[in-house]
Amino acid sequence: AQSVSQHNHHVILSEAASLELGCNYSYGGTVNLFWYVQYPGQHLQLLLKYFSGDPLVKGIKGFEAEFIKSKFSFNLRKPSVQWSDTAEYFCAVNWPPSGGYNKLIFGAGTRLAVHP
Amino acid sequence: DVKVTQSSRYLVKRTGEKVFLECVQDMDHENMFWYRQDPGLGLRLIYFSYDVKMKEKGDIPEGYSVSREKKERFSLILESASTNQTSMYLCATTTSTDTQYFGPGTRLTVL
């Protein structure tokens, strides 16, 4: 069955530290890849996405992610985190055509706490 | 901007009650989804709909049903609420090729 794994459930960092959150998916073929973020009390919102092309994708708020097809991975990175990055981060994968319905499989999420 | 609204932010119900959660989108998207979000489990798909009156089961449909009578509106129904359905419920909408856009969520507590 299709699945998505996020390696870290909780991450605690100090401001200005670098961040890398791991995401792996179960098997290959064509995939669309997403990172969503949920700030405390807010909607789930899209950070970045990969559909095709350059495997290094840049998103909002200084985040980027790299798609490594051979490793079935799509890790999220940020060189220097801020207190305002405290949130829960979800990796999600779509295996098109999946009936054309654009279904997503989500990882379990990673809670990031950034201390000033 | 895509707007997805959900009928309530917080809801408290008693065991055995019938519960309706409603989601409305303003972007004419054909696909709509209901998820539940639980700590450590991420988002799990309950049901989705790809057109009016069309629906498909997701990964955890037991104890739930859905209704889509109009394109912009997708309802999740708990026929007889149970305590293990206490959760955050998220609605999402998308086209067949685009990103999913999420509503603010409904935190349901079943006592």
PDB file of C-alpha atoms in Angstrom:
ATOM      1  CA  ALA A   1       0.000   0.000   0.000  1.00  0.00           C
ATOM      2  CA  GLN A   2       1.075   3.551  -0.583  1.00  0.00           C
ATOM      3  CA  SER A   3       2.490   5.229   2.500  1.00  0.00           C
ATOM      4  CA  VAL A   4       4.467   8.276   3.569  1.00  0.00           C
ATOM      5  CA  SER A   5       6.938   8.311   6.456  1.00  0.00           C
ATOM      6  CA  GLN A   6       8.189  11.290   8.376  1.00  0.00           C
ATOM      7  CA  HIS A   7      11.187  10.364  10.466  1.00  0.00           C
ATOM      8  CA  ASN A   8      10.940  12.898  13.248  1.00  0.00           C
ATOM      9  CA  HIS A   9       7.765  13.405  15.226  1.00  0.00           C
ATOM     10  CA  HIS A  10       9.137  16.186  17.414  1.00  0.00           C
ATOM     11  CA  VAL A  11      12.024  18.536  16.713  1.00  0.00           C
ATOM     12  CA  ILE A  12      13.290  21.260  19.028  1.00  0.00           C
ATOM     13  CA  LEU A  13      15.687  23.880  17.724  1.00  0.00           C
ATOM     14  CA  SER A  14      17.107  27.208  18.737  1.00  0.00           C
ATOM     15  CA  GLU A  15      16.637  30.222  16.507  1.00  0.00           C
ATOM     16  CA  ALA A  16      19.166  30.423  13.654  1.00  0.00           C
ATOM     17  CA  ALA A  17      19.736  26.663  13.676  1.00  0.00           C
ATOM     18  CA  SER A  18      19.379  24.783  10.407  1.00  0.00           C
ATOM     19  CA  LEU A  19      16.403  22.505   9.818  1.00  0.00           C
ATOM     20  CA  GLU A  20      15.987  19.313   7.865  1.00  0.00           C
ATOM     21  CA  LEU A  21      12.825  17.230   8.095  1.00  0.00           C
ATOM     22  CA  GLY A  22      12.818  13.863   6.445  1.00  0.00           C
ATOM     23  CA  CYS A  23      10.066  12.432   4.245  1.00  0.00           C
ATOM     24  CA  ASN A  24      10.052   9.122   2.406  1.00  0.00           C
ATOM     25  CA  TYR A  25       7.323   7.497   0.373  1.00  0.00           C
ATOM     26  CA  SER A  26       6.678   3.855  -0.229  1.00  0.00           C
ATOM     27  CA  TYR A  27       7.316   3.264  -3.911  1.00  0.00           C
ATOM     28  CA  GLY A  28       8.179   4.972  -7.121  1.00  0.00           C
ATOM     29  CA  GLY A  29       6.616   5.811 -10.374  1.00  0.00           C
ATOM     30  CA  THR A  30       5.377   9.292 -11.080  1.00  0.00           C
ATOM     31  CA  VAL A  31       4.710  11.270  -7.928  1.00  0.00           C
ATOM     32  CA  ASN A  32       3.621  14.738  -6.948  1.00  0.00           C
ATOM     33  CA  LEU A  33       5.093  15.852  -3.629  1.00  0.00           C
ATOM     34  CA  PHE A  34       3.965  18.445  -1.117  1.00  0.00           C
ATOM     35  CA  TRP A  35       4.904  19.956   2.194  1.00  0.00           C
ATOM     36  CA  TYR A  36       2.121  21.562   4.188  1.00  0.00           C
ATOM     37  CA  VAL A  37       2.449  23.568   7.387  1.00  0.00           C
ATOM     38  CA  GLN A  38      -0.037  24.161  10.182  1.00  0.00           C
ATOM     39  CA  TYR A  39       0.777  27.086  12.467  1.00  0.00           C
ATOM     40  CA  PRO A  40      -0.896  27.027  15.881  1.00  0.00           C
ATOM     41  CA  GLY A  41      -4.612  27.749  15.477  1.00  0.00           C
ATOM     42  CA  GLN A  42      -4.385  28.196  11.718  1.00  0.00           C
ATOM     43  CA  HIS A  43      -5.379  26.412   8.508  1.00  0.00           C
ATOM     44  CA  LEU A  44      -3.197  23.810   6.915  1.00  0.00           C
ATOM     45  CA  GLN A  45      -1.403  25.678   4.149  1.00  0.00           C
ATOM     46  CA  LEU A  46       0.937  24.757   1.332  1.00  0.00           C
ATOM     47  CA  LEU A  47       4.661  25.403   1.863  1.00  0.00           C
ATOM     48  CA  LEU A  48       5.897  24.046  -1.442  1.00  0.00           C
ATOM     49  CA  LYS A  49       5.233  21.405  -4.055  1.00  0.00           C
ATOM     50  CA  TYR A  50       7.035  19.370  -6.678  1.00  0.00           C
ATOM     51  CA  PHE A  51       5.346  18.140  -9.826  1.00  0.00           C
ATOM     52  CA  SER A  52       8.245  17.921 -12.298  1.00  0.00           C
ATOM     53  CA  GLY A  53      11.429  19.674 -13.406  1.00  0.00           C
ATOM     54  CA  ASP A  54      14.154  20.930 -11.081  1.00  0.00           C
ATOM     55  CA  PRO A  55      14.224  18.575  -8.075  1.00  0.00           C
ATOM     56  CA  LEU A  56      15.204  21.424  -5.762  1.00  0.00           C
ATOM     57  CA  VAL A  57      12.025  23.327  -5.021  1.00  0.00           C
ATOM     58  CA  LYS A  58      11.755  26.634  -3.239  1.00  0.00           C
ATOM     59  CA  GLY A  59       8.699  27.548  -1.235  1.00  0.00           C
ATOM     60  CA  ILE A  60       7.430  30.294   0.982  1.00  0.00           C
ATOM     61  CA  LYS A  61       9.229  31.717   4.025  1.00  0.00           C
ATOM     62  CA  GLY A  62      12.686  30.522   2.951  1.00  0.00           C
ATOM     63  CA  PHE A  63      11.855  26.811   2.879  1.00  0.00           C
ATOM     64  CA  GLU A  64      13.125  24.466   0.201  1.00  0.00           C
ATOM     65  CA  ALA A  65      12.884  20.746  -0.483  1.00  0.00           C
ATOM     66  CA  GLU A  66      14.839  18.314  -2.582  1.00  0.00           C
ATOM     67  CA  PHE A  67      13.301  15.413  -4.460  1.00  0.00           C
ATOM     68  CA  ILE A  68      15.675  12.449  -4.684  1.00  0.00           C
ATOM     69  CA  LYS A  69      13.944   9.885  -6.837  1.00  0.00           C
ATOM     70  CA  SER A  70      16.427   7.077  -6.119  1.00  0.00           C
ATOM     71  CA  LYS A  71      15.816   7.435  -2.392  1.00  0.00           C
ATOM     72  CA  PHE A  72      12.051   8.019  -2.624  1.00  0.00           C
ATOM     73  CA  SER A  73      12.653  11.096  -0.504  1.00  0.00           C
ATOM     74  CA  PHE A  74      11.487  14.702  -0.354  1.00  0.00           C
ATOM     75  CA  ASN A  75      13.236  16.341   2.590  1.00  0.00           C
ATOM     76  CA  LEU A  76      12.369  19.829   3.765  1.00  0.00           C
ATOM     77  CA  ARG A  77      15.124  22.275   4.666  1.00  0.00           C
ATOM     78  CA  LYS A  78      15.604  25.761   5.988  1.00  0.00           C
ATOM     79  CA  PRO A  79      19.075  27.176   6.647  1.00  0.00           C
ATOM     80  CA  SER A  80      18.118  29.349   9.620  1.00  0.00           C
ATOM     81  CA  VAL A  81      14.853  28.878  11.533  1.00  0.00           C
ATOM     82  CA  GLN A  82      12.916  31.568  13.354  1.00  0.00           C
ATOM     83  CA  TRP A  83      10.620  31.401  16.350  1.00  0.00           C
ATOM     84  CA  SER A  84       7.719  31.991  13.942  1.00  0.00           C
ATOM     85  CA  ASP A  85       8.484  28.649  12.222  1.00  0.00           C
ATOM     86  CA  THR A  86       7.080  26.836  15.239  1.00  0.00           C
ATOM     87  CA  ALA A  87       4.372  24.675  13.658  1.00  0.00           C
ATOM     88  CA  GLU A  88       3.474  21.180  12.543  1.00  0.00           C
ATOM     89  CA  TYR A  89       4.799  20.103   9.155  1.00  0.00           C
ATOM     90  CA  PHE A  90       3.213  17.452   6.965  1.00  0.00           C
ATOM     91  CA  CYS A  91       4.640  15.732   3.937  1.00  0.00           C
ATOM     92  CA  ALA A  92       2.079  14.494   1.393  1.00  0.00           C
ATOM     93  CA  VAL A  93       2.315  12.475  -1.797  1.00  0.00           C
ATOM     94  CA  ASN A  94       0.005  12.009  -4.748  1.00  0.00           C
ATOM     95  CA  TRP A  95       0.482   9.159  -7.195  1.00  0.00           C
ATOM     96  CA  PRO A  96      -1.249  10.288 -10.373  1.00  0.00           C
ATOM     97  CA  PRO A  97      -3.419   9.440 -12.009  1.00  0.00           C
ATOM     98  CA  SER A  98      -4.988   7.890  -8.825  1.00  0.00           C
ATOM     99  CA  GLY A  99      -8.231   7.859 -10.747  1.00  0.00           C
ATOM    100  CA  GLY A 100      -7.742  11.524 -11.559  1.00  0.00           C
ATOM    101  CA  TYR A 101      -9.050  12.480  -8.154  1.00  0.00           C
ATOM    102  CA  ASN A 102      -5.825  13.981  -6.846  1.00  0.00           C
ATOM    103  CA  LYS A 103      -5.846  12.007  -3.616  1.00  0.00           C
ATOM    104  CA  LEU A 104      -3.074  12.700  -1.140  1.00  0.00           C
ATOM    105  CA  ILE A 105      -1.403  10.383   1.338  1.00  0.00           C
ATOM    106  CA  PHE A 106      -0.058  12.267   4.357  1.00  0.00           C
ATOM    107  CA  GLY A 107       2.771  11.506   6.714  1.00  0.00           C
ATOM    108  CA  ALA A 108       2.178  11.552  10.467  1.00  0.00           C
ATOM    109  CA  GLY A 109       3.551  15.073  10.806  1.00  0.00           C
ATOM    110  CA  THR A 110       6.524  16.655  12.591  1.00  0.00           C
ATOM    111  CA  ARG A 111       6.028  19.148  15.392  1.00  0.00           C
ATOM    112  CA  LEU A 112       8.734  21.783  15.315  1.00  0.00           C
ATOM    113  CA  ALA A 113       9.372  24.004  18.318  1.00  0.00           C
ATOM    114  CA  VAL A 114      11.843  26.866  17.877  1.00  0.00           C
ATOM    115  CA  HIS A 115      13.163  28.513  21.011  1.00  0.00           C
ATOM    116  CA  PRO A 116      14.344  32.137  20.980  1.00  0.00           C
TER     117      PRO A 116
ATOM    118  CA  ASP B   1      -7.784  33.165  -3.205  1.00  0.00           C
ATOM    119  CA  VAL B   2      -9.531  29.875  -2.674  1.00  0.00           C
ATOM    120  CA  LYS B   3     -11.957  30.007   0.192  1.00  0.00           C
ATOM    121  CA  VAL B   4     -12.986  26.857   2.014  1.00  0.00           C
ATOM    122  CA  THR B   5     -15.305  27.303   4.964  1.00  0.00           C
ATOM    123  CA  GLN B   6     -16.500  24.803   7.529  1.00  0.00           C
ATOM    124  CA  SER B   7     -19.719  25.209   9.447  1.00  0.00           C
ATOM    125  CA  SER B   8     -18.254  25.170  12.968  1.00  0.00           C
ATOM    126  CA  ARG B   9     -14.813  25.583  14.550  1.00  0.00           C
ATOM    127  CA  TYR B  10     -15.788  23.722  17.704  1.00  0.00           C
ATOM    128  CA  LEU B  11     -18.582  21.245  18.297  1.00  0.00           C
ATOM    129  CA  VAL B  12     -19.556  19.196  21.336  1.00  0.00           C
ATOM    130  CA  LYS B  13     -21.985  16.310  20.923  1.00  0.00           C
ATOM    131  CA  ARG B  14     -23.206  13.378  22.972  1.00  0.00           C
ATOM    132  CA  THR B  15     -22.685   9.718  22.174  1.00  0.00           C
ATOM    133  CA  GLY B  16     -25.360   8.453  19.806  1.00  0.00           C
ATOM    134  CA  GLU B  17     -26.226  11.837  18.339  1.00  0.00           C
ATOM    135  CA  LYS B  18     -26.304  12.381  14.586  1.00  0.00           C
ATOM    136  CA  VAL B  19     -23.705  14.970  13.620  1.00  0.00           C
ATOM    137  CA  PHE B  20     -23.470  17.034  10.440  1.00  0.00           C
ATOM    138  CA  LEU B  21     -20.281  18.793   9.411  1.00  0.00           C
ATOM    139  CA  GLU B  22     -20.511  21.031   6.397  1.00  0.00           C
ATOM    140  CA  CYS B  23     -17.893  22.331   4.001  1.00  0.00           C
ATOM    141  CA  VAL B  24     -18.368  24.988   1.340  1.00  0.00           C
ATOM    142  CA  GLN B  25     -15.901  26.083  -1.342  1.00  0.00           C
ATOM    143  CA  ASP B  26     -16.101  29.001  -3.724  1.00  0.00           C
ATOM    144  CA  MET B  27     -13.753  27.861  -6.499  1.00  0.00           C
ATOM    145  CA  ASP B  28     -15.912  25.489  -8.542  1.00  0.00           C
ATOM    146  CA  HIS B  29     -13.514  22.630  -7.764  1.00  0.00           C
ATOM    147  CA  GLU B  30     -14.776  19.191  -8.703  1.00  0.00           C
ATOM    148  CA  ASN B  31     -12.947  17.252  -5.970  1.00  0.00           C
ATOM    149  CA  MET B  32     -13.682  17.598  -2.265  1.00  0.00           C
ATOM    150  CA  PHE B  33     -12.278  15.604   0.644  1.00  0.00           C
ATOM    151  CA  TRP B  34     -12.934  14.951   4.314  1.00  0.00           C
ATOM    152  CA  TYR B  35     -10.027  14.061   6.599  1.00  0.00           C
ATOM    153  CA  ARG B  36      -9.628  13.546  10.268  1.00  0.00           C
ATOM    154  CA  GLN B  37      -6.455  14.730  11.971  1.00  0.00           C
ATOM    155  CA  ASP B  38      -5.206  13.000  15.099  1.00  0.00           C
ATOM    156  CA  PRO B  39      -1.888  13.531  16.918  1.00  0.00           C
ATOM    157  CA  GLY B  40       0.800  11.205  15.647  1.00  0.00           C
ATOM    158  CA  LEU B  41      -1.389   9.897  12.832  1.00  0.00           C
ATOM    159  CA  GLY B  42      -1.363  12.838  10.450  1.00  0.00           C
ATOM    160  CA  LEU B  43      -4.361  13.293   8.185  1.00  0.00           C
ATOM    161  CA  ARG B  44      -6.418  10.260   7.231  1.00  0.00           C
ATOM    162  CA  LEU B  45      -8.900  10.337   4.392  1.00  0.00           C
ATOM    163  CA  ILE B  46     -12.482   9.509   5.345  1.00  0.00           C
ATOM    164  CA  TYR B  47     -14.376  10.106   2.090  1.00  0.00           C
ATOM    165  CA  PHE B  48     -14.003  12.117  -1.044  1.00  0.00           C
ATOM    166  CA  SER B  49     -16.244  13.270  -3.857  1.00  0.00           C
ATOM    167  CA  TYR B  50     -15.307  13.939  -7.469  1.00  0.00           C
ATOM    168  CA  ASP B  51     -18.646  15.289  -8.638  1.00  0.00           C
ATOM    169  CA  VAL B  52     -22.142  16.076  -7.450  1.00  0.00           C
ATOM    170  CA  LYS B  53     -23.764  12.977  -5.959  1.00  0.00           C
ATOM    171  CA  MET B  54     -20.552  10.988  -6.511  1.00  0.00           C
ATOM    172  CA  LYS B  55     -18.504   9.725  -3.595  1.00  0.00           C
ATOM    173  CA  GLU B  56     -15.730   7.289  -2.823  1.00  0.00           C
ATOM    174  CA  LYS B  57     -14.579   5.764   0.440  1.00  0.00           C
ATOM    175  CA  GLY B  58     -11.230   6.799   1.753  1.00  0.00           C
ATOM    176  CA  ASP B  59      -9.055   4.905   4.195  1.00  0.00           C
ATOM    177  CA  ILE B  60     -11.286   5.143   7.290  1.00  0.00           C
ATOM    178  CA  PRO B  61     -14.952   5.423   6.198  1.00  0.00           C
ATOM    179  CA  GLU B  62     -16.479   3.310   8.968  1.00  0.00           C
ATOM    180  CA  GLY B  63     -19.000   5.234  11.044  1.00  0.00           C
ATOM    181  CA  TYR B  64     -19.233   8.071   8.517  1.00  0.00           C
ATOM    182  CA  SER B  65     -21.257   8.950   5.465  1.00  0.00           C
ATOM    183  CA  VAL B  66     -21.191  11.932   3.108  1.00  0.00           C
ATOM    184  CA  SER B  67     -23.490  13.933   0.914  1.00  0.00           C
ATOM    185  CA  ARG B  68     -22.796  16.151  -2.070  1.00  0.00           C
ATOM    186  CA  GLU B  69     -25.982  17.590  -3.491  1.00  0.00           C
ATOM    187  CA  LYS B  70     -24.354  20.747  -4.863  1.00  0.00           C
ATOM    188  CA  LYS B  71     -20.893  21.195  -6.310  1.00  0.00           C
ATOM    189  CA  GLU B  72     -19.793  23.720  -3.731  1.00  0.00           C
ATOM    190  CA  ARG B  73     -21.009  21.844  -0.661  1.00  0.00           C
ATOM    191  CA  PHE B  74     -19.767  18.583   0.856  1.00  0.00           C
ATOM    192  CA  SER B  75     -21.209  17.276   4.103  1.00  0.00           C
ATOM    193  CA  LEU B  76     -19.801  14.711   6.491  1.00  0.00           C
ATOM    194  CA  ILE B  77     -22.322  12.815   8.591  1.00  0.00           C
ATOM    195  CA  LEU B  78     -21.703  10.839  11.746  1.00  0.00           C
ATOM    196  CA  GLU B  79     -24.802   8.663  11.943  1.00  0.00           C
ATOM    197  CA  SER B  80     -24.344   7.828  15.634  1.00  0.00           C
ATOM    198  CA  ALA B  81     -21.437   9.655  17.180  1.00  0.00           C
ATOM    199  CA  SER B  82     -19.034   7.726  19.373  1.00  0.00           C
ATOM    200  CA  THR B  83     -16.241   8.890  21.653  1.00  0.00           C
ATOM    201  CA  ASN B  84     -13.587   7.517  19.298  1.00  0.00           C
ATOM    202  CA  GLN B  85     -14.776  10.015  16.701  1.00  0.00           C
ATOM    203  CA  THR B  86     -13.522  12.874  18.840  1.00  0.00           C
ATOM    204  CA  SER B  87     -11.062  14.521  16.486  1.00  0.00           C
ATOM    205  CA  MET B  88     -10.224  17.471  14.253  1.00  0.00           C
ATOM    206  CA  TYR B  89     -12.059  17.231  10.928  1.00  0.00           C
ATOM    207  CA  LEU B  90     -10.616  18.954   7.887  1.00  0.00           C
ATOM    208  CA  CYS B  91     -12.239  19.581   4.546  1.00  0.00           C
ATOM    209  CA  ALA B  92     -10.169  20.118   1.395  1.00  0.00           C
ATOM    210  CA  THR B  93     -10.910  20.969  -2.195  1.00  0.00           C
ATOM    211  CA  THR B  94      -8.985  20.759  -5.451  1.00  0.00           C
ATOM    212  CA  THR B  95      -9.102  20.339  -9.168  1.00  0.00           C
ATOM    213  CA  SER B  96      -7.749  17.112 -10.659  1.00  0.00           C
ATOM    214  CA  THR B  97      -4.248  18.536 -11.054  1.00  0.00           C
ATOM    215  CA  ASP B  98      -3.813  21.273  -8.466  1.00  0.00           C
ATOM    216  CA  THR B  99      -2.910  21.565  -4.815  1.00  0.00           C
ATOM    217  CA  GLN B 100      -5.455  20.723  -2.143  1.00  0.00           C
ATOM    218  CA  TYR B 101      -6.809  23.735  -0.255  1.00  0.00           C
ATOM    219  CA  PHE B 102      -7.951  23.235   3.306  1.00  0.00           C
ATOM    220  CA  GLY B 103     -10.651  24.699   5.485  1.00  0.00           C
ATOM    221  CA  PRO B 104     -10.019  25.829   9.081  1.00  0.00           C
ATOM    222  CA  GLY B 105     -11.160  22.547  10.599  1.00  0.00           C
ATOM    223  CA  THR B 106     -13.859  21.531  13.050  1.00  0.00           C
ATOM    224  CA  ARG B 107     -12.760  20.233  16.428  1.00  0.00           C
ATOM    225  CA  LEU B 108     -15.425  17.733  17.425  1.00  0.00           C
ATOM    226  CA  THR B 109     -15.710  16.403  20.951  1.00  0.00           C
ATOM    227  CA  VAL B 110     -18.069  13.489  21.589  1.00  0.00           C
ATOM    228  CA  LEU B 111     -18.953  13.013  25.248  1.00  0.00           C
TER     229      LEU B 111
END
